[in-house]
Coordinates of C-alpha atoms in Angstrom, one line a residue:
M1 CA -60.6 29.9 106.6
I2 CA -58.2 27.0 106.3
Q3 CA -56.4 26.4 103.0
T4 CA -58.2 23.7 101.0
R5 CA -57.5 22.0 97.7
E6 CA -60.0 20.7 95.2
I7 CA -61.5 17.3 95.6
A8 CA -59.8 16.2 92.4
A9 CA -56.5 16.1 94.2
E10 CA -57.7 13.2 96.3
L11 CA -58.9 11.1 93.4
E12 CA -55.7 9.7 91.9
D13 CA -55.9 5.9 91.3
V14 CA -59.4 6.0 93.0
R15 CA -62.1 3.8 91.4
T16 CA -64.4 3.2 94.4
I17 CA -65.6 5.7 96.9
G18 CA -67.7 5.5 100.1
I19 CA -69.3 8.5 101.8
A20 CA -70.8 8.7 105.2
G21 CA -71.9 11.3 107.7
H22 CA -72.8 11.2 111.4
I23 CA -75.6 9.2 113.0
R24 CA -79.0 10.8 113.0
P25 CA -78.1 13.0 110.1
D26 CA -79.3 16.6 109.8
G27 CA -79.6 18.9 106.8
D28 CA -75.9 19.7 106.6
C29 CA -74.9 16.1 106.9
V30 CA -77.4 14.9 104.2
G31 CA -76.6 17.8 102.0
A32 CA -72.9 17.2 102.2
C33 CA -73.2 13.5 101.4
I34 CA -75.6 14.0 98.4
S35 CA -73.7 17.0 97.0
L36 CA -70.5 15.0 97.1
Y37 CA -72.2 12.0 95.4
L38 CA -73.5 14.3 92.6
Y39 CA -70.3 16.1 92.1
L40 CA -68.2 12.9 91.9
T41 CA -70.6 11.0 89.7
Q42 CA -71.3 13.9 87.3
N43 CA -67.7 15.0 86.8
Y44 CA -65.3 12.0 87.2
P45 CA -66.3 9.2 84.8
Q46 CA -63.2 7.1 85.9
I47 CA -64.9 6.5 89.2
E48 CA -66.8 3.2 89.0
E49 CA -68.7 3.3 92.3
V50 CA -69.8 5.9 94.8
S51 CA -71.8 4.7 97.8
I52 CA -73.5 6.7 100.5
Y53 CA -74.2 5.4 104.0
L54 CA -76.6 7.2 106.3
G55 CA -79.1 6.5 109.0
E56 CA -82.7 7.5 109.0
I57 CA -83.3 10.7 106.9
P58 CA -85.6 13.3 108.3
Q59 CA -88.8 13.5 106.2
S60 CA -88.2 17.2 105.3
F61 CA -85.2 16.2 103.1
E62 CA -87.0 13.6 101.0
I63 CA -87.4 16.2 98.3
L64 CA -83.6 16.0 97.6
P65 CA -82.2 14.1 94.6
C66 CA -80.6 10.7 94.9
M67 CA -82.4 9.7 98.0
D68 CA -82.7 6.2 96.5
K69 CA -78.9 6.0 96.3
I70 CA -78.5 6.2 100.1
Q71 CA -77.8 2.9 101.8
H72 CA -79.0 2.4 105.4
S73 CA -77.3 -1.0 105.9
C74 CA -73.6 -1.7 106.2
E75 CA -73.8 -5.5 106.3
E76 CA -71.8 -6.0 103.1
D77 CA -68.0 -6.2 103.5
K78 CA -66.2 -3.8 101.2
E79 CA -62.8 -2.1 100.9
F80 CA -63.1 1.3 99.2
D81 CA -60.2 3.0 97.5
L82 CA -61.3 6.2 99.2
F83 CA -63.7 6.8 102.1
I84 CA -64.9 10.3 102.8
A85 CA -66.4 11.2 106.2
V86 CA -68.4 14.5 106.2
D87 CA -69.9 16.6 109.0
C88 CA -68.7 14.1 111.6
A89 CA -66.6 15.3 114.5
D90 CA -65.6 11.9 115.8
K91 CA -65.0 8.7 113.8
K92 CA -67.3 6.7 116.2
R93 CA -70.2 8.9 115.1
L94 CA -70.1 7.3 111.6
G95 CA -72.1 4.5 113.1
D96 CA -71.9 1.1 111.4
A97 CA -70.1 2.8 108.4
V98 CA -67.0 3.2 110.5
K99 CA -65.9 -0.3 109.3
Y100 CA -65.7 1.0 105.8
F101 CA -63.7 4.0 106.9
D102 CA -61.3 1.7 108.8
S103 CA -60.8 -0.7 105.9
A104 CA -60.4 2.0 103.1
K105 CA -57.1 2.5 101.4
K106 CA -57.3 6.2 101.9
T107 CA -59.6 8.4 104.1
V108 CA -60.6 12.0 103.9
C109 CA -62.5 14.1 106.5
Y110 CA -64.5 17.2 105.6
D111 CA -65.9 18.9 108.7
H112 CA -66.6 22.1 110.5
H113 CA -66.9 21.0 114.1
V114 CA -64.5 22.7 116.4
S115 CA -64.1 19.5 118.5
N116 CA -62.9 17.5 115.5
E117 CA -59.2 16.6 116.1
G118 CA -58.7 15.1 112.6
Y119 CA -59.0 11.3 112.2
G120 CA -58.6 10.9 108.5
D121 CA -55.5 10.5 106.4
V122 CA -56.3 13.9 104.9
N123 CA -58.4 16.4 107.0
F124 CA -60.1 19.6 105.9
I125 CA -61.6 21.0 109.2
D126 CA -62.6 24.6 109.8
G127 CA -64.4 25.3 113.0
D128 CA -65.1 28.9 112.0
I129 CA -67.1 28.0 108.9
S130 CA -70.9 27.8 109.0
S131 CA -71.4 24.3 107.7
T132 CA -69.7 21.3 106.0
C133 CA -71.7 22.2 102.8
E134 CA -70.0 25.7 102.8
L135 CA -66.6 23.9 103.2
L136 CA -67.4 21.6 100.3
Y137 CA -68.3 24.5 98.1
H138 CA -64.7 25.7 98.5
V139 CA -63.2 22.4 97.5
M140 CA -65.4 22.1 94.4
D141 CA -64.8 23.7 91.0
Y142 CA -67.5 26.3 90.7
D143 CA -67.9 25.6 87.0
K144 CA -68.7 22.0 87.8
I145 CA -71.4 22.8 90.4
T146 CA -74.7 22.2 88.6
K147 CA -78.0 23.6 89.6
E148 CA -78.8 20.3 91.3
I149 CA -75.6 20.3 93.4
A150 CA -76.1 24.0 94.2
E151 CA -79.6 23.2 95.6
V152 CA -78.3 20.5 97.9
L153 CA -75.4 22.6 99.2
Y154 CA -77.8 25.4 99.9
V155 CA -80.0 23.0 102.0
G156 CA -77.0 22.2 104.2
I157 CA -76.0 25.8 104.6
I158 CA -79.5 27.1 105.5
N159 CA -80.1 24.3 108.0
D160 CA -76.9 24.8 109.9
T161 CA -77.2 28.6 109.9
G162 CA -80.9 28.6 110.8
V163 CA -81.5 30.4 107.5
F164 CA -78.6 32.7 108.1
Q165 CA -79.6 33.8 111.7
Y166 CA -77.1 31.9 113.8
S167 CA -73.7 33.4 114.8
C168 CA -71.9 30.9 112.6
T169 CA -73.1 32.9 109.6
S170 CA -70.3 35.1 108.1
P171 CA -70.1 37.5 105.2
E172 CA -68.4 34.7 103.3
T173 CA -71.4 32.4 104.0
M174 CA -73.7 35.0 102.4
E175 CA -71.3 35.2 99.4
V176 CA -71.4 31.4 99.0
A177 CA -75.2 31.4 99.2
A178 CA -75.4 34.2 96.6
N179 CA -73.1 32.2 94.2
L180 CA -75.3 29.2 94.7
M181 CA -78.4 31.3 94.0
R182 CA -76.7 32.4 90.7
K183 CA -77.0 28.7 89.6
G184 CA -80.8 29.3 89.3
I185 CA -82.0 27.5 92.4
N186 CA -85.5 28.0 93.8
F187 CA -84.1 29.2 97.1
S188 CA -87.4 30.2 98.7
E189 CA -88.9 26.8 98.1
I190 CA -85.8 25.1 99.5
V191 CA -86.1 27.1 102.7
D192 CA -89.8 26.4 103.1
K193 CA -89.6 22.7 102.3
T194 CA -86.4 21.8 104.2
F195 CA -86.4 24.1 107.1
Y196 CA -89.8 25.6 108.0
E197 CA -92.4 23.1 106.8
K198 CA -93.5 20.5 109.4
T199 CA -96.0 17.7 109.4
Y200 CA -99.0 17.8 111.7
L201 CA -97.4 15.2 113.9
Q202 CA -94.1 17.1 114.0
N203 CA -96.0 20.2 115.2
Q204 CA -97.8 18.2 117.8
I205 CA -94.6 16.8 119.3
L206 CA -93.0 20.3 119.1
G207 CA -96.1 21.6 121.0
K208 CA -95.6 19.0 123.7
A209 CA -91.9 19.9 124.1
L210 CA -92.7 23.6 124.4
L211 CA -95.7 23.1 126.7
E212 CA -93.8 20.9 129.2
S213 CA -90.5 22.8 129.1
L214 CA -89.2 24.4 132.3
L215 CA -87.0 27.3 133.1
V216 CA -84.0 27.0 135.5
L217 CA -81.0 29.1 136.4
D218 CA -83.1 32.2 137.0
G219 CA -84.8 31.8 133.7
K220 CA -81.6 31.8 131.7
C221 CA -81.8 28.1 130.8
I222 CA -84.8 26.2 129.3
I223 CA -85.1 22.4 129.3
S224 CA -87.4 20.0 127.7
V225 CA -87.5 16.2 127.3
I226 CA -89.3 13.7 125.0
K227 CA -89.6 10.2 126.3
L228 CA -89.9 7.0 124.2
K229 CA -93.5 6.7 125.3
D230 CA -94.1 10.1 123.8
L231 CA -92.7 9.0 120.4
D232 CA -95.0 6.0 120.5
F233 CA -98.0 8.1 121.4
F234 CA -97.5 10.7 118.7
E235 CA -96.3 8.0 116.2
V236 CA -93.1 9.9 115.4
G237 CA -89.4 9.0 115.2
Y238 CA -86.2 10.7 116.2
S239 CA -85.9 12.5 112.9
D240 CA -89.2 14.3 113.7
L241 CA -87.6 16.0 116.7
E242 CA -85.3 18.1 114.4
G243 CA -85.6 21.8 115.2
I244 CA -87.1 21.6 118.7
V245 CA -84.0 22.7 120.5
S246 CA -83.7 25.7 118.2
Q247 CA -87.3 26.7 118.9
L248 CA -86.6 26.5 122.7
R249 CA -83.5 28.7 122.2
L250 CA -85.7 31.5 120.9
T251 CA -87.4 31.9 124.3
K252 CA -87.0 35.5 125.5
G253 CA -84.5 35.8 128.4
V254 CA -83.0 32.4 127.7
E255 CA -79.2 32.0 127.1
V256 CA -79.1 28.2 126.8
A257 CA -81.6 25.6 125.6
I258 CA -81.3 21.9 126.6
F259 CA -83.3 19.4 124.7
L260 CA -83.2 15.7 125.6
Y261 CA -84.8 12.7 124.1
E262 CA -84.8 9.2 125.4
L263 CA -82.8 6.6 123.6
G264 CA -83.3 3.8 126.1
N265 CA -83.7 3.2 129.8
Q266 CA -81.9 6.1 131.5
E267 CA -80.1 7.0 128.2
Y268 CA -80.5 10.3 126.5
K269 CA -79.4 12.2 123.5
V270 CA -78.7 15.8 124.5
S271 CA -78.8 18.9 122.2
L272 CA -77.5 22.2 123.4
R273 CA -78.0 25.7 121.9
S274 CA -76.8 29.0 123.3
K275 CA -77.0 32.7 122.3
N276 CA -74.1 34.8 123.5
I277 CA -72.2 33.5 126.5
V278 CA -72.1 29.7 127.0
D279 CA -69.7 27.5 124.9
C280 CA -71.9 24.5 124.2
S281 CA -68.9 22.5 122.7
V282 CA -67.1 22.7 126.1
V283 CA -70.1 21.3 127.9
A284 CA -70.7 18.6 125.3
K285 CA -67.1 17.5 125.1
Y286 CA -66.9 17.1 128.9
F287 CA -69.6 14.4 128.6
G288 CA -68.1 12.7 125.5
G289 CA -69.8 14.7 122.8
G290 CA -68.8 17.7 120.7
G291 CA -70.0 20.3 118.3
H292 CA -69.8 24.0 117.9
I293 CA -69.6 27.0 120.3
R294 CA -73.3 27.7 120.0
A295 CA -74.6 24.3 119.1
A296 CA -73.4 20.9 120.4
G297 CA -74.6 17.6 121.6
C298 CA -73.7 14.4 123.5
E299 CA -75.2 11.2 124.8
M300 CA -75.6 10.8 128.6
Q301 CA -76.8 8.1 131.0
G302 CA -78.7 8.4 134.2
S303 CA -82.0 9.7 135.4
F304 CA -83.5 12.8 133.8
H305 CA -82.8 14.8 136.9
D306 CA -79.2 13.6 137.2
V307 CA -78.5 14.4 133.5
V308 CA -80.0 17.9 133.9
N309 CA -78.2 18.6 137.1
N310 CA -74.9 17.6 135.6
L311 CA -75.4 19.8 132.5
T312 CA -76.7 22.8 134.3
A313 CA -73.8 22.7 136.8
H314 CA -71.3 23.2 133.9
I315 CA -73.6 25.8 132.2
E316 CA -74.0 27.8 135.4
K317 CA -70.2 27.8 136.0
Q318 CA -69.7 29.4 132.5
M319 CA -72.3 32.0 133.3
L320 CA -70.8 32.9 136.6
D321 CA -67.3 33.1 135.1
A322 CA -68.6 35.4 132.4
E323 CA -70.3 37.6 135.0
A324 CA -67.2 37.8 137.1
A325 CA -65.1 38.7 134.0
A326 CA -67.6 41.4 133.1
L327 CA -67.3 42.9 136.6
Q328 CA -63.5 43.0 136.5
S329 CA -63.4 44.7 133.1

């Protein structure tokens, strides 16, 4: 793991702090933002203001504390002493909050995306760590981590590791989780409420995605798409699509799952998940996105068939290269 230093080292002469994560926030992003907010407000009384800026929060995370502290509008002009970007591989993915990042006196980036090249004044980036919440655990003083903070960090870790089943889970991840459990958190309820539990409508849209999925590349790649008309019909939003790509990935015989949902006319958000061979981050980065080896994403324009053909061409090349390498070894 990279060498880190405690958050306290970044707080000299700081009175106002802004925090933001990536657009369409997931569990790790939300958990990182809220845990930072709690840690800073509970332990550093000299800080006069801490503001969080995030987009629409998935319903499953509404049980977390301080949801009322999250601001969804960036219309007000502000200049923060310090602005912290978390779980965001590219500054542009901060959305409207990027203006606060650009105007801040000092910026810090905490992230675990391998594609992050470091856009802050200070950067703590570890592409080998499970989640940004695990990274934040290492820059916090353990004695200052309350039960409340531990709960939120745990949410981020379980969501980015798929409750410790993804390849990003390391022995150190399990040790961090154990230390958070020692704070007295109700870990089983956290797992149920923020990872497994879904609303009836979320299950319906998941069912549609599974029912209408298709296999390509000799059954090694599964693809599904949700259109805007589907969102309207089922009365769900983008945040309700969380977890669909991971469910597709579990299909027997599949190496890569591709899940697309429509953002506009011939405009798609793409999520990629792989098991053992394909580096999703390479594919996503080629199309202007980023992420991790086994989980990445991007946005693409074109018809559904054009987008899928472009993606599968890159995926198939990696598969063929891996097969050739295996034959030579």
